[in-house]
Coordinates of C-alpha atoms in Angstrom, one line a residue:
M268 CA 13.4 -89.9 -18.7
S269 CA 10.5 -87.5 -19.2
E270 CA 9.9 -84.7 -21.2
K271 CA 10.7 -81.6 -19.9
V272 CA 7.4 -79.2 -18.8
T273 CA 7.0 -76.0 -21.2
I274 CA 4.1 -73.2 -20.7
Y275 CA 1.8 -75.3 -23.2
D276 CA 1.3 -78.3 -20.5
I277 CA 0.9 -75.9 -17.8
A278 CA -1.4 -74.1 -20.0
E279 CA -3.3 -77.6 -20.3
K280 CA -3.7 -79.0 -16.5
L281 CA -4.9 -75.2 -15.8
N282 CA -7.5 -75.0 -19.0
I283 CA -6.4 -71.7 -19.6
T284 CA -3.9 -69.8 -22.4
A285 CA 0.4 -70.0 -22.7
A286 CA 0.2 -66.5 -23.4
T287 CA -1.8 -66.0 -20.1
V288 CA 0.9 -68.8 -18.2
S289 CA 3.9 -67.2 -19.8
R290 CA 3.0 -63.8 -18.8
A291 CA 2.4 -65.3 -14.8
L292 CA 5.7 -66.8 -15.3
N293 CA 7.1 -63.3 -16.2
N294 CA 4.8 -60.7 -13.5
N295 CA 3.1 -59.2 -16.4
P296 CA 1.1 -56.5 -14.5
K297 CA -2.2 -57.6 -16.5
I298 CA -2.1 -60.9 -15.1
K299 CA -4.5 -61.1 -11.6
E300 CA -2.8 -61.8 -8.4
A301 CA -4.4 -64.9 -8.4
T302 CA -4.1 -65.9 -11.7
R303 CA 0.0 -65.4 -11.2
E304 CA 0.0 -67.7 -7.8
L305 CA -1.4 -70.7 -8.2
V306 CA 0.4 -70.6 -12.3
I307 CA 4.2 -70.5 -10.5
K308 CA 2.9 -73.1 -8.0
T309 CA 1.7 -75.1 -10.1
A310 CA 4.9 -75.0 -12.4
A311 CA 7.0 -75.7 -9.4
A312 CA 4.4 -78.8 -8.8
M313 CA 5.2 -79.7 -12.4
N314 CA 9.1 -78.9 -12.3
Y315 CA 9.2 -76.8 -14.8
K316 CA 12.5 -74.5 -15.7
Q317 CA 12.2 -71.4 -17.7
N318 CA 14.2 -71.1 -20.8
K319 CA 16.6 -68.6 -20.0
L320 CA 18.2 -68.5 -22.7
A321 CA 15.4 -68.1 -25.5
L322 CA 13.8 -65.4 -21.9
A323 CA 17.2 -63.5 -23.2
L324 CA 16.7 -63.9 -26.5
K325 CA 12.7 -62.2 -25.9
S326 CA 13.2 -59.3 -23.5
G327 CA 16.7 -58.4 -24.3
R328 CA 18.6 -59.2 -20.6
S329 CA 20.0 -61.7 -19.5
N330 CA 20.8 -60.9 -15.9
N331 CA 24.6 -62.3 -16.5
I332 CA 27.3 -60.1 -16.2
G333 CA 30.6 -60.2 -17.9
V334 CA 34.1 -59.7 -15.7
I335 CA 37.4 -60.4 -17.4
V336 CA 40.2 -60.1 -15.6
P337 CA 44.0 -61.2 -16.3
R338 CA 44.3 -63.7 -13.5
I339 CA 41.7 -64.7 -10.8
D340 CA 45.1 -66.8 -9.2
S341 CA 45.2 -63.1 -7.4
N342 CA 44.1 -61.4 -3.5
F343 CA 43.6 -58.0 -5.8
F344 CA 41.4 -59.8 -9.2
A345 CA 39.6 -62.2 -7.0
S346 CA 38.7 -59.7 -4.3
V347 CA 37.2 -56.7 -6.7
I348 CA 34.6 -60.1 -8.2
R349 CA 33.9 -60.8 -4.9
G350 CA 32.6 -56.8 -4.4
I351 CA 31.1 -56.8 -8.5
E352 CA 29.0 -59.9 -7.3
E353 CA 27.9 -59.0 -3.8
E354 CA 26.9 -55.9 -5.0
L355 CA 25.1 -56.9 -8.0
Y356 CA 23.9 -60.6 -6.7
P357 CA 20.5 -58.4 -4.6
H358 CA 19.6 -57.9 -8.1
G359 CA 19.3 -60.7 -9.9
Y360 CA 22.8 -60.8 -11.3
Q361 CA 24.8 -63.7 -11.9
V362 CA 28.8 -63.2 -13.0
I363 CA 30.9 -64.9 -16.0
I364 CA 34.9 -64.4 -14.9
C365 CA 36.8 -65.0 -17.8
Q366 CA 40.5 -64.5 -18.0
T367 CA 43.0 -63.2 -20.4
H368 CA 46.5 -64.4 -19.0
E369 CA 48.1 -60.9 -19.5
S370 CA 47.2 -61.8 -24.0
I371 CA 45.5 -59.3 -26.3
K372 CA 43.7 -62.3 -28.4
R373 CA 42.0 -63.6 -25.3
E374 CA 40.8 -60.9 -24.3
N375 CA 40.2 -60.5 -27.4
E376 CA 38.0 -63.6 -28.0
N377 CA 36.6 -62.6 -23.9
L378 CA 34.8 -59.8 -25.3
H379 CA 32.9 -61.4 -28.5
T380 CA 32.0 -64.1 -26.8
L381 CA 30.3 -62.1 -23.5
V382 CA 28.1 -59.7 -26.4
D383 CA 27.5 -63.0 -28.4
A384 CA 25.9 -64.6 -24.8
Q385 CA 23.8 -61.6 -24.4
V386 CA 25.7 -60.0 -21.0
D387 CA 23.9 -57.1 -19.5
G388 CA 27.2 -55.9 -18.9
I389 CA 31.2 -55.8 -18.7
M390 CA 33.4 -55.0 -16.5
M391 CA 37.5 -55.1 -17.1
S392 CA 41.0 -55.0 -16.5
V393 CA 42.5 -54.6 -19.8
T394 CA 45.5 -56.5 -20.7
G395 CA 47.2 -53.9 -22.3
I396 CA 46.8 -50.1 -24.0
S397 CA 47.7 -50.6 -27.7
N398 CA 44.6 -50.3 -30.1
E399 CA 44.5 -53.9 -31.5
N400 CA 41.3 -54.4 -29.7
D401 CA 39.5 -51.5 -30.0
S402 CA 37.1 -52.8 -32.9
A403 CA 36.7 -54.9 -29.7
F404 CA 35.3 -52.5 -27.3
R405 CA 33.8 -50.4 -30.4
N406 CA 31.7 -53.5 -31.3
V407 CA 30.4 -54.1 -26.9
L408 CA 29.6 -50.2 -26.7
E409 CA 27.4 -50.4 -30.6
K410 CA 25.4 -53.5 -29.0
N411 CA 24.3 -51.3 -26.2
V412 CA 26.2 -53.2 -23.5
P413 CA 28.3 -51.1 -21.0
L414 CA 31.3 -51.3 -20.4
I415 CA 33.1 -50.7 -17.0
F416 CA 37.3 -50.5 -16.4
F417 CA 38.5 -51.2 -13.2
D418 CA 42.2 -50.7 -11.6
R419 CA 43.7 -50.9 -15.5
S420 CA 42.4 -48.6 -17.8
K421 CA 42.1 -47.5 -21.5
H422 CA 40.7 -43.8 -22.5
I423 CA 37.4 -44.5 -25.0
D424 CA 35.4 -42.2 -25.0
G425 CA 31.6 -43.6 -23.1
V426 CA 33.4 -46.2 -21.2
S427 CA 33.3 -45.4 -17.6
S428 CA 36.2 -46.8 -15.2
V429 CA 36.6 -47.2 -11.3
T430 CA 40.2 -46.4 -10.4
I431 CA 42.8 -45.8 -7.3
N432 CA 45.0 -43.1 -7.2
D433 CA 47.9 -44.6 -8.0
F434 CA 49.9 -41.4 -8.7
K435 CA 49.1 -40.9 -5.0
G436 CA 49.8 -44.2 -3.7
G437 CA 53.5 -44.0 -5.0
Y438 CA 54.2 -40.4 -3.4
L439 CA 52.6 -41.7 0.2
A440 CA 54.5 -44.5 -0.3
T441 CA 58.1 -43.0 -1.6
K442 CA 57.5 -40.2 1.4
H443 CA 57.2 -42.1 3.7
L444 CA 60.7 -43.5 2.6
I445 CA 62.0 -40.4 2.9
D446 CA 60.8 -39.7 6.3
E447 CA 62.3 -42.7 7.6
G448 CA 66.0 -41.2 6.6
C449 CA 66.3 -42.8 3.3
R450 CA 68.0 -41.1 0.4
N451 CA 68.6 -43.3 -2.6
I452 CA 65.1 -44.7 -3.3
A453 CA 64.6 -47.0 -5.6
H454 CA 61.7 -48.5 -7.5
F455 CA 60.7 -51.5 -9.4
S456 CA 58.0 -50.5 -11.8
G457 CA 55.5 -52.4 -14.1
D458 CA 54.5 -51.9 -17.9
Q459 CA 54.3 -47.8 -18.0
S460 CA 52.2 -48.6 -21.2
L461 CA 49.7 -48.5 -18.3
D462 CA 48.3 -46.1 -16.4
I463 CA 48.2 -47.7 -13.0
F464 CA 52.2 -48.2 -13.2
K465 CA 53.5 -45.4 -15.1
N466 CA 51.3 -43.0 -12.0
R467 CA 53.3 -45.2 -9.9
F468 CA 56.3 -44.8 -10.9
L469 CA 55.4 -41.0 -11.5
G470 CA 54.2 -40.4 -8.3
Y471 CA 57.3 -41.8 -6.6
K472 CA 59.5 -39.5 -9.0
Q473 CA 57.5 -36.3 -8.0
A474 CA 58.1 -37.4 -3.9
L475 CA 62.0 -37.0 -4.6
L476 CA 61.7 -33.8 -6.4
D477 CA 59.0 -32.5 -3.7
N478 CA 62.0 -33.3 -0.8
G479 CA 65.2 -31.9 -2.8
I480 CA 66.2 -36.0 -3.8
D481 CA 67.5 -36.4 -7.4
F482 CA 65.4 -38.7 -9.5
K483 CA 68.6 -41.1 -10.3
E484 CA 67.1 -43.8 -13.6
E485 CA 69.9 -46.1 -12.8
Y486 CA 67.2 -47.2 -9.5
V487 CA 64.1 -47.2 -11.7
I488 CA 63.4 -51.5 -12.5
Y489 CA 61.5 -52.9 -15.3
T490 CA 60.3 -56.1 -13.3
K491 CA 57.6 -58.4 -13.5
S492 CA 55.1 -59.0 -10.1
S493 CA 57.1 -62.3 -9.3
V494 CA 59.1 -63.2 -6.1
D495 CA 62.0 -64.4 -8.8
A496 CA 61.8 -61.7 -11.0
G497 CA 62.5 -59.2 -7.5
K498 CA 65.4 -60.9 -6.5
E499 CA 67.1 -60.1 -9.6
S500 CA 65.7 -56.9 -9.0
V501 CA 67.4 -55.6 -6.2
D502 CA 69.9 -57.9 -7.2
K503 CA 71.2 -55.2 -9.8
L504 CA 70.4 -52.2 -7.9
L505 CA 73.0 -54.1 -5.7
Q506 CA 75.6 -53.6 -8.1
L507 CA 75.6 -50.7 -8.4
E508 CA 78.1 -47.9 -7.2
T509 CA 76.0 -46.1 -4.7
P510 CA 73.5 -49.2 -4.2
P511 CA 70.3 -47.9 -2.3
D512 CA 69.3 -47.5 0.8
A513 CA 65.5 -48.1 0.3
L514 CA 62.5 -50.1 -2.3
F515 CA 59.1 -48.9 -3.6
S516 CA 58.5 -51.9 -5.4
S517 CA 55.3 -51.1 -7.9
S518 CA 54.5 -55.0 -6.5
D519 CA 54.0 -56.8 -3.1
F520 CA 55.2 -60.1 -5.0
A521 CA 58.6 -58.1 -6.4
A522 CA 59.1 -56.5 -3.1
L523 CA 59.0 -60.3 -1.0
G524 CA 61.0 -61.1 -3.8
A525 CA 63.6 -58.0 -2.8
I526 CA 63.3 -58.5 0.9
Q527 CA 64.0 -63.0 0.3
E528 CA 67.4 -61.9 -1.7
L529 CA 67.8 -59.0 0.7
K530 CA 68.1 -61.3 4.0
E531 CA 70.7 -63.9 1.9
R532 CA 73.2 -60.8 1.6
N533 CA 72.5 -60.5 5.6
I534 CA 70.9 -56.7 4.8
S535 CA 69.2 -55.4 7.7
I536 CA 66.1 -54.8 7.1
P537 CA 64.8 -52.0 7.9
N538 CA 67.7 -50.3 9.6
E539 CA 69.9 -50.9 6.2
F540 CA 67.1 -51.1 3.7
C541 CA 63.8 -50.5 4.1
V542 CA 61.2 -51.9 1.6
A543 CA 57.8 -50.5 0.7
G544 CA 55.4 -52.2 -2.0
F545 CA 51.7 -52.3 -3.7
S546 CA 48.3 -53.6 -3.1
N547 CA 48.9 -54.9 0.6
E548 CA 48.5 -58.3 -0.7
P549 CA 46.9 -61.2 2.4
F550 CA 50.2 -62.0 3.1
T551 CA 52.7 -58.9 4.0
K552 CA 50.9 -58.1 7.2
F553 CA 50.8 -62.2 8.3
M554 CA 55.1 -62.3 7.0
E555 CA 57.1 -62.0 10.3
L556 CA 58.6 -59.4 8.8
S557 CA 55.5 -57.5 8.1
I558 CA 55.6 -55.7 4.9
T559 CA 54.7 -52.0 4.4
S560 CA 52.0 -51.6 1.5
V561 CA 49.7 -49.5 -0.7
D562 CA 46.0 -50.6 -0.1
Q563 CA 44.4 -50.7 -3.8
S564 CA 40.7 -51.8 -1.8
P565 CA 39.7 -54.2 -4.3
L566 CA 36.3 -55.2 -2.7
E567 CA 35.0 -51.5 -2.1
M568 CA 36.9 -51.4 -6.4
G569 CA 34.7 -54.1 -7.3
K570 CA 31.3 -52.4 -5.1
M571 CA 32.1 -49.3 -6.5
S572 CA 32.1 -50.6 -10.6
A573 CA 28.2 -52.7 -10.2
R574 CA 27.3 -49.3 -8.9
V575 CA 28.4 -47.9 -11.7
F576 CA 26.6 -50.8 -13.8
L577 CA 23.9 -50.2 -12.1
E578 CA 23.5 -46.7 -13.0
Q579 CA 23.6 -47.0 -16.4
V580 CA 20.9 -49.5 -16.7
D581 CA 18.7 -47.7 -14.8
K582 CA 18.2 -44.8 -17.1
T583 CA 15.4 -45.0 -18.6
D584 CA 16.7 -43.4 -21.6
T585 CA 19.3 -44.4 -23.8
I586 CA 22.2 -41.6 -22.8
K587 CA 25.0 -43.7 -20.8
I588 CA 27.1 -41.2 -18.4
E589 CA 30.0 -41.5 -18.9
K590 CA 31.8 -41.8 -15.1
K591 CA 35.3 -41.6 -13.7
V592 CA 35.7 -43.5 -10.2
V593 CA 38.7 -42.5 -8.4
L594 CA 39.1 -44.1 -4.7
A595 CA 42.0 -43.0 -2.7
P596 CA 44.5 -45.1 -2.0
E597 CA 45.8 -45.5 2.0
L598 CA 49.5 -46.8 3.4
H599 CA 49.8 -49.3 5.7
I600 CA 53.8 -48.5 7.6
R601 CA 55.0 -52.5 8.5
K602 CA 58.2 -54.1 9.8
S603 CA 60.1 -53.7 6.5
S604 CA 60.4 -50.2 6.6
A605 CA 59.2 -48.9 9.9
K606 CA 62.6 -48.2 11.4
T607 CA 61.1 -46.4 15.0
N608 CA 57.5 -47.6 15.0
F609 CA 58.5 -51.3 15.6

């Protein structure tokens, strides 16, 4: 096996100093263009590979960005990552993806690993709002690494965020169900310690109050984002003395489970029971009974998160401007709730 080519080998071949080779390879303006081109051409011919870790340690920049998500087997998070990558790749950045699997411990480990890897920034959707990982977040900020939250965020001074107006999304979905003639509207809520689920619930509740409909605690059920959880939760609702005639779910997967259970009970959708979800997962529009859902614009969320990062690293001073970007939701009305339009 041949030995790895170094800048000293290139310098010897061209009869110049190793320092000149290093400056040429790193586009130092003090190096003449002709010399730079000769060095680059020779380096390529000799199959020279730069030591990126050493370069990162020397320059303080790795051109790597860390992205932390609960899971990647989700269209929403996969689309956010795609948006981040599409926006940053032209600027020379590569993306390192980590998953928490909803574990605070793994989130903490991910943060420390990315900081140790000398990433130039971290974008993440948090696991929860507990204070367990506050020291890890402080460590990121103390290292002067830009930190941007997307979708799920925490309130930490100096940290920017890109979210959707979840309150408005919940309000739009519930108002639509009311406009379709529904009066007993249930809600599948996620963990309300997270702002996204709390705000969707508050939007749902406000839409009821604004339209003269009493809010009923028994109509709100904490439901995980899964088909099975949706089936179980709608089964509980149907056992109530006054069962609901509509459902706004904070999860498309739970909404799908509810629809499957309703169909098994021969309950007509949407004539007897209307359903709306949240996220606009791809399956919602391709089903025979397409599902009404609130679009979270994940691709745009990813692109916007990347732009916020670029704004921060482009600053010549050390002051980082905290930004709170809130995207507008869009309700896609489909067969699962529209009694007259389909």
